CSV table of C-alpha atoms in Angstrom, one decimal:
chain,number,residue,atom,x,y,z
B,1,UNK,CA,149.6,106.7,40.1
B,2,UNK,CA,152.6,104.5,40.2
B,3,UNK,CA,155.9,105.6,38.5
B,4,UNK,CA,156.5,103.8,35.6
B,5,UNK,CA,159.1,103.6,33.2
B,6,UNK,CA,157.7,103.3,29.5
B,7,UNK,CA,154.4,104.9,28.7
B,8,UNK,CA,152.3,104.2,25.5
B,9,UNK,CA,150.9,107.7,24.3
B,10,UNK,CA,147.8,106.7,22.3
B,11,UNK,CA,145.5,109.5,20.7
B,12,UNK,CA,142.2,108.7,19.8
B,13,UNK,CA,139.4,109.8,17.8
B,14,UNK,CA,136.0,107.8,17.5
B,15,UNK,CA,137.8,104.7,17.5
B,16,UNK,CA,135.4,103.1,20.4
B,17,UNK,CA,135.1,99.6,18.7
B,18,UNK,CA,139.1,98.8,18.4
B,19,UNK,CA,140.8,101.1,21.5
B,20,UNK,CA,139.9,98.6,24.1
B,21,UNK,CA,141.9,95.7,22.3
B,22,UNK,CA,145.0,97.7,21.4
B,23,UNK,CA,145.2,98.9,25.0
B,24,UNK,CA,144.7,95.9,26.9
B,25,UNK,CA,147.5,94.2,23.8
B,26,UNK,CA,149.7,96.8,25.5
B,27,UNK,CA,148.6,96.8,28.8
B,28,UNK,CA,149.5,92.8,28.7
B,29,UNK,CA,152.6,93.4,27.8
B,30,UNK,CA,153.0,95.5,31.2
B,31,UNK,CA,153.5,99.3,29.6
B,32,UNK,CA,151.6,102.4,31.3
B,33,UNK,CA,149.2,103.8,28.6
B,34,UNK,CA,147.6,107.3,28.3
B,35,UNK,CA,144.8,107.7,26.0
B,36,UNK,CA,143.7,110.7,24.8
B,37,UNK,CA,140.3,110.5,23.8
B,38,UNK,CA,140.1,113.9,21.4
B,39,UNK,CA,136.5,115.0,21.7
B,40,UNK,CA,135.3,111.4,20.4
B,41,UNK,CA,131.6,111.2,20.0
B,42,UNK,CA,131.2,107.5,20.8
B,43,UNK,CA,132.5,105.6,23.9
B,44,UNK,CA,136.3,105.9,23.2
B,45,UNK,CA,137.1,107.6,26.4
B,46,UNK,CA,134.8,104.8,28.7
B,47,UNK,CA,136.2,101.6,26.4
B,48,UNK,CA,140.0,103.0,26.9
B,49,UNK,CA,138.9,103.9,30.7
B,50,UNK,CA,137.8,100.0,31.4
B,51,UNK,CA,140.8,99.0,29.2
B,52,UNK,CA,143.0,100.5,31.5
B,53,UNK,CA,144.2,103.6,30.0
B,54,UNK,CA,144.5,106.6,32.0
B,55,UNK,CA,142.3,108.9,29.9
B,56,UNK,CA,143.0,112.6,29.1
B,57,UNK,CA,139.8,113.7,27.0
B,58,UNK,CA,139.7,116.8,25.2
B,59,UNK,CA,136.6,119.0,25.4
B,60,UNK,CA,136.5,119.5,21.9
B,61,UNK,CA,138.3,117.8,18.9
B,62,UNK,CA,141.7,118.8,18.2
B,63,UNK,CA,143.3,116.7,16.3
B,64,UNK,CA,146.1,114.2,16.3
B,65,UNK,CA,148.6,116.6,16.6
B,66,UNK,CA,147.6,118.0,19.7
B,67,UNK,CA,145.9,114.8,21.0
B,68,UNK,CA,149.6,113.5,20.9
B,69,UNK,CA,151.5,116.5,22.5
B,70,UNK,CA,148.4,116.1,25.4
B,71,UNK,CA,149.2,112.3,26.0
B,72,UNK,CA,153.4,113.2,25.7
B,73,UNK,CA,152.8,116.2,28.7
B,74,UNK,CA,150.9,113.8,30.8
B,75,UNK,CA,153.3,110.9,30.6
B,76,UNK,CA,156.0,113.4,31.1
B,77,UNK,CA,154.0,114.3,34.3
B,78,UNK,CA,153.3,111.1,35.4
B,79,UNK,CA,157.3,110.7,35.4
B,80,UNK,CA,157.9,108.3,32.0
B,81,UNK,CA,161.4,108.0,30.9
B,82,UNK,CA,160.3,106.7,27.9
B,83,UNK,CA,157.3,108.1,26.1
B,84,UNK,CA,155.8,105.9,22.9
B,85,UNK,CA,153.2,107.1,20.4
B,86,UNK,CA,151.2,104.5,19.4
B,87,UNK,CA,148.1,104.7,16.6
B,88,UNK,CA,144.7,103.6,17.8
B,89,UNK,CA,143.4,101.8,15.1
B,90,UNK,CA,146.1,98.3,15.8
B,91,UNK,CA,147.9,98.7,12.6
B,92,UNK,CA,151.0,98.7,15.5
B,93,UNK,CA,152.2,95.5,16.4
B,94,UNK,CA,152.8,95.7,20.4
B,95,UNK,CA,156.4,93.9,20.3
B,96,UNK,CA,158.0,96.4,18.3
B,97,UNK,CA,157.5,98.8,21.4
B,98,UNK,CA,160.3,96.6,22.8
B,99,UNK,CA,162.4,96.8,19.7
B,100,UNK,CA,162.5,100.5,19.5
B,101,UNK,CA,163.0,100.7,23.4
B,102,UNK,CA,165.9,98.7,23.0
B,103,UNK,CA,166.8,100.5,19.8
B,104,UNK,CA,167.5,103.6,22.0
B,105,UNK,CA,169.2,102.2,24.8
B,106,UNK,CA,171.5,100.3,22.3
B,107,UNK,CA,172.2,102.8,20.4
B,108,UNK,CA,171.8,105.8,22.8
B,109,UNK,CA,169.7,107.4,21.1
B,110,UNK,CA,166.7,110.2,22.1
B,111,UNK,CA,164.3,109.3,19.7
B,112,UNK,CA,164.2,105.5,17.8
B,113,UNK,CA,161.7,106.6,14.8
B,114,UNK,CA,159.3,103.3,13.5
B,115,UNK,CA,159.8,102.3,9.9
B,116,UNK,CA,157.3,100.6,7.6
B,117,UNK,CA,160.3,100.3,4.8
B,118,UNK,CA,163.1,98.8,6.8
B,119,UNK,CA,160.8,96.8,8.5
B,120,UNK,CA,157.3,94.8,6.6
B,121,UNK,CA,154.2,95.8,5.6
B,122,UNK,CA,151.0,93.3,5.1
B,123,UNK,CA,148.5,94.2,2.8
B,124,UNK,CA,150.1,97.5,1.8
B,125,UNK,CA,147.7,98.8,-1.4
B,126,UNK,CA,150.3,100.8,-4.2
B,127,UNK,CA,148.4,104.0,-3.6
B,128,UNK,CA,149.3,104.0,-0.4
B,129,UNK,CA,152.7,103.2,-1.0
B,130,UNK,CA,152.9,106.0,-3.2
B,131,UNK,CA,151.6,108.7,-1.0
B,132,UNK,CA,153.9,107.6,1.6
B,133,UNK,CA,157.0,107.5,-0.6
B,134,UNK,CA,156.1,111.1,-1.6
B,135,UNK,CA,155.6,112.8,1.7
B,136,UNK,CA,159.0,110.8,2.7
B,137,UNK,CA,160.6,112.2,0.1
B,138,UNK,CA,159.0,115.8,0.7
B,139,UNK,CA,160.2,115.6,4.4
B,140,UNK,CA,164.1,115.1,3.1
B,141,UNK,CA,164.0,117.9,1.2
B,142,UNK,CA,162.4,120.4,3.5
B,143,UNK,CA,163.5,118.7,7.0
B,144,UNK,CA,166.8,117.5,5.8
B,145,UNK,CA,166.6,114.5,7.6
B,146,UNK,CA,167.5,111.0,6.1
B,147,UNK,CA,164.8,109.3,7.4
B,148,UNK,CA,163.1,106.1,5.4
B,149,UNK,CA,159.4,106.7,6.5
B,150,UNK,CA,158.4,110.0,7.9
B,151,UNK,CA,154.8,109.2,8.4
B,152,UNK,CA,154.9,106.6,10.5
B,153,UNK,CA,153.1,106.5,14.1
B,154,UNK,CA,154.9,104.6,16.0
B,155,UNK,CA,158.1,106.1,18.1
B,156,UNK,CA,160.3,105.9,21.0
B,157,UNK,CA,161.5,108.9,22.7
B,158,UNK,CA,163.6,109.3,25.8
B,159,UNK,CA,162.4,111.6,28.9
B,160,UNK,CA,164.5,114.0,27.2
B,161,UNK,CA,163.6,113.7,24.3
B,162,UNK,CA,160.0,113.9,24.6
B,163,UNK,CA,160.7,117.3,26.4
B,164,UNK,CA,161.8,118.5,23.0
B,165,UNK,CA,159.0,117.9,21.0
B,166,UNK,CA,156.1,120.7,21.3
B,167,UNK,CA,153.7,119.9,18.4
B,168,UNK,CA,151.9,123.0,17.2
B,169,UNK,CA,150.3,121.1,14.1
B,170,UNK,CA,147.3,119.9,15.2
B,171,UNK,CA,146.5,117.9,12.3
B,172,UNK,CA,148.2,115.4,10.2
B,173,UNK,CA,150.9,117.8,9.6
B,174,UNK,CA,152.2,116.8,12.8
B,175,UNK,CA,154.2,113.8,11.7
B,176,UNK,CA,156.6,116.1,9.7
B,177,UNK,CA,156.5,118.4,12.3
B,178,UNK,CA,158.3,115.8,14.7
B,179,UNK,CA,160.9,114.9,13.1
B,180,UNK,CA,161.7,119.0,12.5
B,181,UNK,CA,162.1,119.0,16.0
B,182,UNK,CA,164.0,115.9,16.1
B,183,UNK,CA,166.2,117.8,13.9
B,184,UNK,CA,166.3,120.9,15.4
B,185,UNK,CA,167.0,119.0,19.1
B,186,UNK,CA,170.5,117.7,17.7
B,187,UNK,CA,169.5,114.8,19.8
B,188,UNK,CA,170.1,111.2,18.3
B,189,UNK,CA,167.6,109.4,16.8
B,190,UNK,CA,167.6,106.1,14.8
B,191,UNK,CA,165.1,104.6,12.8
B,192,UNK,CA,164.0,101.1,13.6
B,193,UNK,CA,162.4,98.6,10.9
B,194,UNK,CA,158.7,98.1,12.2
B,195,UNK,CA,155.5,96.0,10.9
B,196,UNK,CA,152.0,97.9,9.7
B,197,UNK,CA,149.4,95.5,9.1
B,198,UNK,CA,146.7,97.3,6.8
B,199,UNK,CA,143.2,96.2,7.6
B,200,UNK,CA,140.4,97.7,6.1
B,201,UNK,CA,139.7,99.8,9.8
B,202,UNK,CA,143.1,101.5,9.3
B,203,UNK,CA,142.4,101.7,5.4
B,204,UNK,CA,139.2,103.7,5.9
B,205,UNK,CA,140.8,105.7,8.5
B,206,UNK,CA,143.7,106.4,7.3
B,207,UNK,CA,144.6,109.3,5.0
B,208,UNK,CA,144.8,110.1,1.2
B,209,UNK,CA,146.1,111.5,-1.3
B,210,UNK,CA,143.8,114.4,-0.9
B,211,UNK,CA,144.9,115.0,2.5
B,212,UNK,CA,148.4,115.3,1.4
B,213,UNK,CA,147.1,118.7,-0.1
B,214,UNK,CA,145.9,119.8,3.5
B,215,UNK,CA,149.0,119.0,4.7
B,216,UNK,CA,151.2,121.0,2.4
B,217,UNK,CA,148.7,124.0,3.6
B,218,UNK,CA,149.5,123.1,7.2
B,219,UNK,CA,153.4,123.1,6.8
B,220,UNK,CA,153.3,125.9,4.0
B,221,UNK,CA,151.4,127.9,7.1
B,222,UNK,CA,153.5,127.2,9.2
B,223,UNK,CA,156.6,128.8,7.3
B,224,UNK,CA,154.4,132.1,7.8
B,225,UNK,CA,154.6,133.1,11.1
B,226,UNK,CA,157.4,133.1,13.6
K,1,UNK,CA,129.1,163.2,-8.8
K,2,UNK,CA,126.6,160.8,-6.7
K,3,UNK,CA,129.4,157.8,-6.6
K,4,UNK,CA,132.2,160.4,-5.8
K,5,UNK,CA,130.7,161.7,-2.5
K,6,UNK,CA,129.5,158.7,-1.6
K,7,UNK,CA,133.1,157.2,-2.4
K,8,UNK,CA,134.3,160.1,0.0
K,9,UNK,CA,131.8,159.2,3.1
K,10,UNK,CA,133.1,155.8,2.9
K,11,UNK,CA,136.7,156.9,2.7
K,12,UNK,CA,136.0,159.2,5.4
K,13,UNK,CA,135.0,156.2,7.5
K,14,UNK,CA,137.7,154.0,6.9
K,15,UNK,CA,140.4,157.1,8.0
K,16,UNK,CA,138.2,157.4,11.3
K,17,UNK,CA,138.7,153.5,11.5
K,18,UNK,CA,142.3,154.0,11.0
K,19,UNK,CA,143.2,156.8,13.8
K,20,UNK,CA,140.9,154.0,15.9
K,21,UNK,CA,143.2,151.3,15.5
K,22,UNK,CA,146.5,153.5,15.1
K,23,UNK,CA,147.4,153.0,18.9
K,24,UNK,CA,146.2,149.3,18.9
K,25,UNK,CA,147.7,148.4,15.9
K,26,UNK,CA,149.9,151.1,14.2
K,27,UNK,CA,151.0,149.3,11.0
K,28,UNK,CA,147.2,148.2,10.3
K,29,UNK,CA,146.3,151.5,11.0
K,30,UNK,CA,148.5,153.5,9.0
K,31,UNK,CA,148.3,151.1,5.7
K,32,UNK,CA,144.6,151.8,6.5
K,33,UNK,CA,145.0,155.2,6.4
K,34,UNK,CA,147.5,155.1,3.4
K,35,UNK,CA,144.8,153.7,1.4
K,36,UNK,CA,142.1,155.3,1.9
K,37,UNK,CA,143.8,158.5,1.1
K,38,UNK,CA,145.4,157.5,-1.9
K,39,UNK,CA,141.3,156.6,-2.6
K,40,UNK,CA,140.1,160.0,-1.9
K,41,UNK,CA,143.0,161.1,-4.4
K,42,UNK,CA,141.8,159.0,-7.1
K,43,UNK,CA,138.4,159.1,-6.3
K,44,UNK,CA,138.4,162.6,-7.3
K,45,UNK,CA,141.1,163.0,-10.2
K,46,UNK,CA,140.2,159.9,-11.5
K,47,UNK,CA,142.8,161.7,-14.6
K,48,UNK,CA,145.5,161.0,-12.7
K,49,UNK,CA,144.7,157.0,-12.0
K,50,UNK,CA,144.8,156.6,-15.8
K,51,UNK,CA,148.2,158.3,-16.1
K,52,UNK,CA,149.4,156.2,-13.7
K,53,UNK,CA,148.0,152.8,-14.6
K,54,UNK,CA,149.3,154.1,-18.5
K,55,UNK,CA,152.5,154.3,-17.0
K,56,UNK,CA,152.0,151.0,-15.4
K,57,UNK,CA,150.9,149.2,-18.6
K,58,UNK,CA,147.8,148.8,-17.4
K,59,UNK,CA,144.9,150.4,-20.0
K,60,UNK,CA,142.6,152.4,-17.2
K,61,UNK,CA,142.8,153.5,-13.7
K,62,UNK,CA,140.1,151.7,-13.0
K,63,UNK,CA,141.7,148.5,-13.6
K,64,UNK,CA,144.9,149.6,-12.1
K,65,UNK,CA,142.8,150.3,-8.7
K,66,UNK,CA,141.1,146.5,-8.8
K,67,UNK,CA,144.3,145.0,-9.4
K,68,UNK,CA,145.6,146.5,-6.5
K,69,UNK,CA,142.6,146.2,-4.4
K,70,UNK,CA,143.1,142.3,-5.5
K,71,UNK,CA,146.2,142.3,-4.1
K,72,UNK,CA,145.7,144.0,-0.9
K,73,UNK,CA,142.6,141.5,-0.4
K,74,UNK,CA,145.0,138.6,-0.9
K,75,UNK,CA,147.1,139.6,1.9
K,76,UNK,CA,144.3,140.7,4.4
K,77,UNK,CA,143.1,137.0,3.8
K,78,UNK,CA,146.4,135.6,4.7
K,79,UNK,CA,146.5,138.0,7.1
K,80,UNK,CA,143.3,137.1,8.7
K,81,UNK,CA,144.5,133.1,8.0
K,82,UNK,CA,147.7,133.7,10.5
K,83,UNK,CA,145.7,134.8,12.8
K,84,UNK,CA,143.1,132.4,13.2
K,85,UNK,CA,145.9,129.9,13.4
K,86,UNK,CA,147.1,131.6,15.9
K,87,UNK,CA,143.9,131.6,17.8
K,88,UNK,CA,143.7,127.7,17.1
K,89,UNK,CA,146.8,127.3,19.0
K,90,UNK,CA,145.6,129.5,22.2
K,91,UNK,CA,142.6,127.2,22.0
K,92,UNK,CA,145.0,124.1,22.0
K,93,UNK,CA,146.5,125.2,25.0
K,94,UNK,CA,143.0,125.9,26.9
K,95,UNK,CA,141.7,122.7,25.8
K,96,UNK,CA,144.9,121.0,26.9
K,97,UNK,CA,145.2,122.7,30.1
K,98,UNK,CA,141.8,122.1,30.7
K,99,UNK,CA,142.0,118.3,29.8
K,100,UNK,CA,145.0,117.3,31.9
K,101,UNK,CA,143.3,119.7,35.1
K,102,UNK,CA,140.7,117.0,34.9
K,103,UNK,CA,142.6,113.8,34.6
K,104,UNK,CA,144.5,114.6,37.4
K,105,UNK,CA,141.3,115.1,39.4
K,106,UNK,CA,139.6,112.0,38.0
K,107,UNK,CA,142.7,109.9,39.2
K,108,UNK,CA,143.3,111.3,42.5
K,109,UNK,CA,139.6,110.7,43.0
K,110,UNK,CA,140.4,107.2,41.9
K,111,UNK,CA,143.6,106.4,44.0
K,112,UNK,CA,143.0,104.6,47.3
């Protein structure tokens, strides 16, 4: 395994009919990838294999949370001085992984945090909108971070960083989780204005309102013990 | 007299259950205990529940003793809740280590 610099940490989850596109988008634009193929039932693991992903696959399905702490660990391993988390389903556009790089060397940051509402959106549906807005807002109150989009996948962190972040939320609740530990780190961070393109894949995959629910469980949990 | 005794064996049970898990787990073990005691007490001088529910505001003992019990179910399922979260987590771990033990394999097998 050569040494490089930025790795692309994607976690995947039956998403065998797009993975192979978005990793060879960011293999061509000459970043390492991990993908972590989280107990998928279809081909995930093979297409992101032939792709060009080094694959970590989970024996059994975890969820995001831990498919991303899985594919941060081995990047970390493999010796990455930058790790980037990356959704599977191409709602990233691969050029912004250069923006937010730069964003942390520029700005010296640890983490360089994507955001949907500095940055565009195409084909955004109000609902979704909504729900983002809301869970945004619920992370500043209870995180305390001023942060414009707290649900967003894609983000930079430094080998340092990265080091920081052990995600215990396997499921969505994970994306508040992060930027906790961002905030508990005392590490820089900046946010960085990104693009989502909404298709209907990432529509259907993508969560809801209902979810939402789940996740105030998750964090509410969480609060519980230790 | 038929629910009383029976009321007693079972109560009986749950203190043996309790000296069980004392060492294991002393504060499950002596709530436990705590419990079933006060049971046995009210089980027989059932009197005395409806003093003390009266006292409460609450009408009879016996609704005194299933609002409690309601409670004390509440917090055993929490209880249980934490725990299986907790188990999750050591699962995580497993899984994880388990995952990254074979990448590594599957790539050194790969490298020239």
């Amino acid at each position: 395994m050569t040494t490089q610099p930025v790795w692309i940490a994607i976690a995947a989850y039956n998403e065998g009919s797009v993975i192979a596109g978005v990793i060879e988008g960011v293999r061509a634009a000459g970043y390492a990838v991990v993908a972590v193929d989280d107990g998928s039932a279809d081909d995930t693991a093979d297409a992101a294999e032939r792709a060009g992903a080094a694959v970590v696959r989970h024996p059994i399905n975890l969820g995001q949370g831990a498919a991303l702490q899985t594919g941060i660990e081995f990047a970390l391993a493999a010796g990455a001085e930058i790790v980037v988390t990356f959704d599977a389903d191409g709602q990233h556009r691969v050029s912004d992984v250069a923006v937010l790089t730069a964003a942390l060397k520029e700005h010296n940051a640890d983490f360089a945090l994507g955001s949907r509402f500095l940055g565009g959106t195409l084909n955004q549906p109000l609902s979704r909108r909504l729900v983002l807005r809301l869970a945004t807002l619920f992370t500043r109150l209870s995180v305390g971070m001023n942060v414009t989009d707290t649900h967003n996948g894609l983000r930079a962190m430094t080998r340092r960083g990265a080091q920081r972040i052990k995600l215990r939320q396997n499921r969505m609740a994970h994306a508040s989780e992060i930027l906790h530990q961002v905030a508990q780190s005392g590490l820089p961070f900046v946010e960085v204005p990104v693009t989502i393109e909404y298709s209907a894949y990432s529509m259907a995959k993508g969560q809801k309102l209902t979810d939402a629910l789940t996740i105030l469980l998750d964090l509410f949990a969480r609060r519980l013990h230790r | 007299m038929i629910a009383q005794l029976s009321l007693t064996a079972l109560l009986f049970a749950v203190i043996l259950y309790a000296l069980s898990q004392y060492r294991r787990a002393p504060a499950v073990g002596l709530m436990s205990m705590m419990v079933a005691l006060v049971g046995l007490y009210f089980v027989w001088l059932p009197s005395h529940a409806t003093r003390l529910a009266a006292f409460a505001g609450i009408g009879r003992g016996v609704d005194l003793v299933l609002y409690v019990w309601v409670v004390i179910s509440m917090l055993m399922l929490l209880n249980l809740h934490l725990r299986l979260r907790m188990q999750m987590e050591q699962i995580t771990s497993l899984a994880r280590a388990l995952a990254m033990a074979n990448a590594r394999e599957t790539s050194s097998r790969s490298a020239p």
